[in-house]
PDB file of C-alpha atoms in Angstrom:
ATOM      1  CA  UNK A   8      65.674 283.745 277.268  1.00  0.00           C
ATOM      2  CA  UNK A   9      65.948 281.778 273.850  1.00  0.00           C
ATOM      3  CA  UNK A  10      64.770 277.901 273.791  1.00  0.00           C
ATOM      4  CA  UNK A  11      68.418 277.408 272.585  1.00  0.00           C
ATOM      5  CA  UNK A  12      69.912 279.351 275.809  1.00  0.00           C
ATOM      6  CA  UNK A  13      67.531 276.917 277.645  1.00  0.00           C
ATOM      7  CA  UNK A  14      68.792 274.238 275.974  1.00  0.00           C
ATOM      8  CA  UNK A  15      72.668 274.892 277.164  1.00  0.00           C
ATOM      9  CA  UNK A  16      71.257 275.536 280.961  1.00  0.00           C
ATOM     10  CA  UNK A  17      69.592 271.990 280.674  1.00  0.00           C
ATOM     11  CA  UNK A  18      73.096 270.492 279.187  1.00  0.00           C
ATOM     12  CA  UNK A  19      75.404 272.644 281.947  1.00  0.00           C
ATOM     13  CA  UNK A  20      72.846 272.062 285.014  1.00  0.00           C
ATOM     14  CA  UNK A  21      72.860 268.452 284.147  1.00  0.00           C
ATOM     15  CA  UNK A  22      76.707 268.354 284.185  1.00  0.00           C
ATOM     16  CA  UNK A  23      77.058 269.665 287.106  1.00  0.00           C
ATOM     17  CA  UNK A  24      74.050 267.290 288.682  1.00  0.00           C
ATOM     18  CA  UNK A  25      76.499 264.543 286.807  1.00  0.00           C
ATOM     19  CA  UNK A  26      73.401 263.769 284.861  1.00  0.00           C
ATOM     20  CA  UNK A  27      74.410 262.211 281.355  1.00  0.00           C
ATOM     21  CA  UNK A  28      71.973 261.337 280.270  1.00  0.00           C
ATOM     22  CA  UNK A  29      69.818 264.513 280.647  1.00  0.00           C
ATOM     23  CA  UNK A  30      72.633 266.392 279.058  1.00  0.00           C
ATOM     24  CA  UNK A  31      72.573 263.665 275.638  1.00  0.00           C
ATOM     25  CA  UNK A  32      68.763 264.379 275.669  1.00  0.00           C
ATOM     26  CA  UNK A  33      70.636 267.852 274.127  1.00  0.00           C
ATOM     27  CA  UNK A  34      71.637 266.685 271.926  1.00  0.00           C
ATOM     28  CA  UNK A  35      70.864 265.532 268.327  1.00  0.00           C
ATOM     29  CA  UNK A  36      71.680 262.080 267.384  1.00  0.00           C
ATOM     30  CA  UNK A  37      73.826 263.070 264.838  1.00  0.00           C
ATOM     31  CA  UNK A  38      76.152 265.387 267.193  1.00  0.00           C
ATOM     32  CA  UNK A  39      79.631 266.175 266.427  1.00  0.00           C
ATOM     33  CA  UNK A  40      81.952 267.240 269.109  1.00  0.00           C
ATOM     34  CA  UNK A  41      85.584 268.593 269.168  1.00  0.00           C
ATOM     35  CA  UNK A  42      88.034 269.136 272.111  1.00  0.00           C
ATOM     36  CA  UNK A  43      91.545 269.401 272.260  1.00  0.00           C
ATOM     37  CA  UNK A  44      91.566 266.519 274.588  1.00  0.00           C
ATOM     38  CA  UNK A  45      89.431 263.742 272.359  1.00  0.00           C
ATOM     39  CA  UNK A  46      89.396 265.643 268.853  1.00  0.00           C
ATOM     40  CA  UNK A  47      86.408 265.500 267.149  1.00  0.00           C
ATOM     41  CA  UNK A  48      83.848 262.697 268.104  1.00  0.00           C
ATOM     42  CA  UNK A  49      80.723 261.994 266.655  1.00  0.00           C
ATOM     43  CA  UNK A  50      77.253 260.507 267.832  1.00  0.00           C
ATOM     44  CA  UNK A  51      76.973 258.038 270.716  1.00  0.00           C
ATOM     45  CA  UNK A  52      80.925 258.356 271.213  1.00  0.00           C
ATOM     46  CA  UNK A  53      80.107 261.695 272.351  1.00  0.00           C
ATOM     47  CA  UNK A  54      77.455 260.102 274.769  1.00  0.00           C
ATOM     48  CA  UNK A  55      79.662 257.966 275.988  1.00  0.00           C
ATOM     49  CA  UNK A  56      82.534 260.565 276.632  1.00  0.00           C
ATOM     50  CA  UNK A  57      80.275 262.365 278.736  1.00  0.00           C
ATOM     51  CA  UNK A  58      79.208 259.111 280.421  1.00  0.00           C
ATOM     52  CA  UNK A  59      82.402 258.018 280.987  1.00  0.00           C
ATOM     53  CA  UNK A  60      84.098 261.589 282.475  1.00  0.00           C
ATOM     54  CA  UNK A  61      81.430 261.663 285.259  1.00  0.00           C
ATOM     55  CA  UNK A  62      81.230 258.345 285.992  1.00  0.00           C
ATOM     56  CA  UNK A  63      85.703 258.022 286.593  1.00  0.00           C
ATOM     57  CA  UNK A  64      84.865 261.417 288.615  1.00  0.00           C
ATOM     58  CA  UNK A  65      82.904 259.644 291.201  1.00  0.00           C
ATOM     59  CA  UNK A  66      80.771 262.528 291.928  1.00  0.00           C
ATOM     60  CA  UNK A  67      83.409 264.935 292.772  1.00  0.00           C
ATOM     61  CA  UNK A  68      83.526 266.653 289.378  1.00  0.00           C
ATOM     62  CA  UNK A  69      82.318 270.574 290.029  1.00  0.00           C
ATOM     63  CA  UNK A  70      80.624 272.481 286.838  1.00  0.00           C
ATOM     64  CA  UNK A  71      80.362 276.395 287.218  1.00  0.00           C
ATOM     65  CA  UNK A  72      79.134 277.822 283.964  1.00  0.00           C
ATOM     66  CA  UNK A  73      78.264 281.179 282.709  1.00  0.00           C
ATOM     67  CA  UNK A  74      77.907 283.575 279.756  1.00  0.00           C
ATOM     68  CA  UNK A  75      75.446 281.783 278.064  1.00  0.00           C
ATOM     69  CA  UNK A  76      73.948 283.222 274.775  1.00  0.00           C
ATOM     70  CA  UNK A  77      72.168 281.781 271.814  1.00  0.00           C
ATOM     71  CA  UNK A  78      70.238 282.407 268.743  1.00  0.00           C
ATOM     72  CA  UNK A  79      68.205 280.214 266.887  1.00  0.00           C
ATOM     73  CA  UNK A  80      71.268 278.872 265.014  1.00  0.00           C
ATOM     74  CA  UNK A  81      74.284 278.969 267.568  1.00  0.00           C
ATOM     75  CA  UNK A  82      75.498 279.897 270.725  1.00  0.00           C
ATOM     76  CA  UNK A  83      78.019 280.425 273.339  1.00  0.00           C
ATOM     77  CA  UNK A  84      78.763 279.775 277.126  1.00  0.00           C
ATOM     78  CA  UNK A  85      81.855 279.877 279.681  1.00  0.00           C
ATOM     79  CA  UNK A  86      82.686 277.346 282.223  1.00  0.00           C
ATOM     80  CA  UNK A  87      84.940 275.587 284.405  1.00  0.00           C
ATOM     81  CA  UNK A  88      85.055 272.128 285.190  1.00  0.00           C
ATOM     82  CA  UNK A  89      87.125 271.624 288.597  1.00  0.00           C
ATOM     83  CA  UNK A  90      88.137 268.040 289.386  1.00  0.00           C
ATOM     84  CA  UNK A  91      91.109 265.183 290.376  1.00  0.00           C
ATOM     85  CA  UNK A  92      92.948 263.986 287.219  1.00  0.00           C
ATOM     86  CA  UNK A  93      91.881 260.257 286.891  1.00  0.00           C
ATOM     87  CA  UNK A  94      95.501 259.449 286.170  1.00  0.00           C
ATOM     88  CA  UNK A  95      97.646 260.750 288.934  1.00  0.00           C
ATOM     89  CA  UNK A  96      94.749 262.541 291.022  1.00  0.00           C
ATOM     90  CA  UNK A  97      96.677 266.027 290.598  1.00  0.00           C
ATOM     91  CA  UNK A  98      93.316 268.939 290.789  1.00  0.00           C
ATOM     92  CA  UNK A  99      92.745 270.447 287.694  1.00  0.00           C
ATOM     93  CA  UNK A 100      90.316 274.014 287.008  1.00  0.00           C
ATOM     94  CA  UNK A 101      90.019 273.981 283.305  1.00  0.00           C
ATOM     95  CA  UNK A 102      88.563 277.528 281.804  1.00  0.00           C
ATOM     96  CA  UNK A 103      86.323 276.513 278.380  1.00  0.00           C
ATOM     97  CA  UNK A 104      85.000 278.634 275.903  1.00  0.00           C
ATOM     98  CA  UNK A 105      82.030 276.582 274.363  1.00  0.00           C
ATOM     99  CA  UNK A 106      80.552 276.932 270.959  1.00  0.00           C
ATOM    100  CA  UNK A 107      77.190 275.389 269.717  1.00  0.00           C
ATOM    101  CA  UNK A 108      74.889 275.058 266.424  1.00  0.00           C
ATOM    102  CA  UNK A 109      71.160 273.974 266.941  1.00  0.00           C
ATOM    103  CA  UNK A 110      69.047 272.087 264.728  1.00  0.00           C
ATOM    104  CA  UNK A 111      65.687 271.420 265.303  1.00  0.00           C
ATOM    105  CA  UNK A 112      66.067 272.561 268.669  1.00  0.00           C
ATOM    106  CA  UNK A 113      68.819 270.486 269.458  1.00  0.00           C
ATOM    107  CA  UNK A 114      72.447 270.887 269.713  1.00  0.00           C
ATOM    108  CA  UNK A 115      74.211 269.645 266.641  1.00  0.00           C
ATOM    109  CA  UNK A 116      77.383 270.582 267.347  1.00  0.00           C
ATOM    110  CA  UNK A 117      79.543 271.371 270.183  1.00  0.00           C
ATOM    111  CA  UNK A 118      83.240 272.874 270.714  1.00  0.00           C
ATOM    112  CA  UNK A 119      84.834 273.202 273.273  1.00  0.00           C
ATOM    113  CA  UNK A 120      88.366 275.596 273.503  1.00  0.00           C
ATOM    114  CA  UNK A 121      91.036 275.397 276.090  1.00  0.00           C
ATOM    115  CA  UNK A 122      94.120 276.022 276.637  1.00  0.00           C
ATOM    116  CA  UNK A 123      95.995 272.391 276.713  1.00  0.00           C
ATOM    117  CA  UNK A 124      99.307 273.186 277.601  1.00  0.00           C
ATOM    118  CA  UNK A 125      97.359 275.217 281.059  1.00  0.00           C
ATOM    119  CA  UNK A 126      95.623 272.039 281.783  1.00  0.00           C
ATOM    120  CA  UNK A 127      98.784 269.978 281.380  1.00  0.00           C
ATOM    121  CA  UNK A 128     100.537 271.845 284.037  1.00  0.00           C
ATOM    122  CA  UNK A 129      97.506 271.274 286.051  1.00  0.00           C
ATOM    123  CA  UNK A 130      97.270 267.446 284.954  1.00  0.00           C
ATOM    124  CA  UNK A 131     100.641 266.595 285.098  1.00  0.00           C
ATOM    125  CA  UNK A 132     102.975 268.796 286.873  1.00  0.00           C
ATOM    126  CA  UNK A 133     106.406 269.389 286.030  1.00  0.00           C
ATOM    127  CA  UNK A 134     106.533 267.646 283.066  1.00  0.00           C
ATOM    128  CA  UNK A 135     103.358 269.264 281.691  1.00  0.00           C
ATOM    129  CA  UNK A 136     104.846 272.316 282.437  1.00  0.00           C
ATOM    130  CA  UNK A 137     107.754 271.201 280.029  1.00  0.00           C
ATOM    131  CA  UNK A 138     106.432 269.400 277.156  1.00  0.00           C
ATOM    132  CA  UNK A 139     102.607 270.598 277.022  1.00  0.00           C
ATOM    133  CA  UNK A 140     102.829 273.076 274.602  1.00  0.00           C
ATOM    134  CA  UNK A 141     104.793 270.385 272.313  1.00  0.00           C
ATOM    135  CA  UNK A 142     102.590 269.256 269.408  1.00  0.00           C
ATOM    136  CA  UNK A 143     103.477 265.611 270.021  1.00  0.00           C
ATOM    137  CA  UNK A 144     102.932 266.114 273.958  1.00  0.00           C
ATOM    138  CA  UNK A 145      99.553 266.843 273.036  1.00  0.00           C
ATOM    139  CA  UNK A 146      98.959 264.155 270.730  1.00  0.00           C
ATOM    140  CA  UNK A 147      99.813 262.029 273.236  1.00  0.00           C
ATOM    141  CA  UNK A 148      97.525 263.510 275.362  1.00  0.00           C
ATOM    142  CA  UNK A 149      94.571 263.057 272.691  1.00  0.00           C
ATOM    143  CA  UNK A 150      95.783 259.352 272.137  1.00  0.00           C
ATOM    144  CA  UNK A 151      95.183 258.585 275.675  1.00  0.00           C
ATOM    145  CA  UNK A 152      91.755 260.242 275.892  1.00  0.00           C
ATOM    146  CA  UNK A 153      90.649 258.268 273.470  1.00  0.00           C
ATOM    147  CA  UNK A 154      91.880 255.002 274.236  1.00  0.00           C
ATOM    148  CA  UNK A 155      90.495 255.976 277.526  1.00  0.00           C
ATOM    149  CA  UNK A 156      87.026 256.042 275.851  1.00  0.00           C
ATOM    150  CA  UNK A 157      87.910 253.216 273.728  1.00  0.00           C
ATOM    151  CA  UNK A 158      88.517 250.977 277.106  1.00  0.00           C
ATOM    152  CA  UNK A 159      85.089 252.047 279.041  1.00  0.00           C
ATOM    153  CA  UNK A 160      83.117 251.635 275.162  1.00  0.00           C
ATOM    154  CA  UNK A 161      84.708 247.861 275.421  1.00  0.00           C
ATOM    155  CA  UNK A 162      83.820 247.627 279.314  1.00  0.00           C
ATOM    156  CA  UNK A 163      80.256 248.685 278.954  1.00  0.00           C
ATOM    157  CA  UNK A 164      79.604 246.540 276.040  1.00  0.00           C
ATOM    158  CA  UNK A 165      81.073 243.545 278.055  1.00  0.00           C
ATOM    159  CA  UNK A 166      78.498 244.396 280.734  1.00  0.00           C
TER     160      UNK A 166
END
């Protein structure tokens, strides 16, 4: 097994302990992240996304991952992330394809892939189902994750 592999066993194993901060430890302070739920984030925004999704879980967040493979350079894993939508509490199993580049032994950047308009149906029933695949349903969708992060940055800064 590659110290990079390691590395994504460390970050998955730690998500699914609802560990943020041993999965940041991952990563390189200069990380760049892209979802179709956020976009792309960058640097402690990314810590803070992470932060933030397992603490509004409240422990019931389940992480199954799998497929893991790296090089020195990049690398790949599967997983699913089974939990209650924050918004409505409607269960979700989202399927991800993840993507990573290491630097310095580190993970420098991460992507995640889904498919949005499957986890709208999950996250919001009937009208997921109906407008998810829309571009400006899932705009909308992205505009609410991040003002979602925007609130809890404000909250823990307030702290």
């Amino acid at each position: 097994m590659s110290s990079n592999e390691k590395i994504i066993i460390k970050f998955y194993t730690a998500f699914a302990n609802a560990d943020a901060v041993t999965m940041c430890e991952c990563y390189d302070s200069n990380i760049q992240f892209r979802d179709p739920a956020f976009g792309l984030l960058k640097g402690h925004d990314v810590f803070q996304m992470w932060q933030m999704l397992i603490e509004k879980s409240k422990g019931t967040i389940k992480i199954e991952y799998s497929d893991v493979k790296a090089n020195e350079y990049t690398g790949t894993a599967k997983w699913i992330a089974t939990y209650n939508f924050s918004k409505n509490n409607r269960k979700v199993s989202n399927h991800i394809q993840s993507q990573f580049q290491f630097k310095d032994g580190l993970i420098i950047k991460h992507t995640d892939d889904f498919d949005i308009w499957k986890w709208s149906k999950q996250a919001f029933g009937f009208t997921g189902q109906l407008l998810g695949w829309t571009g400006f349903f899932q705009k909308k969708i992205q505009q609410q994750a991040l003002a979602s992060l925007r609130k809890y940055k404000e909250t823990k800064h307030a702290n």
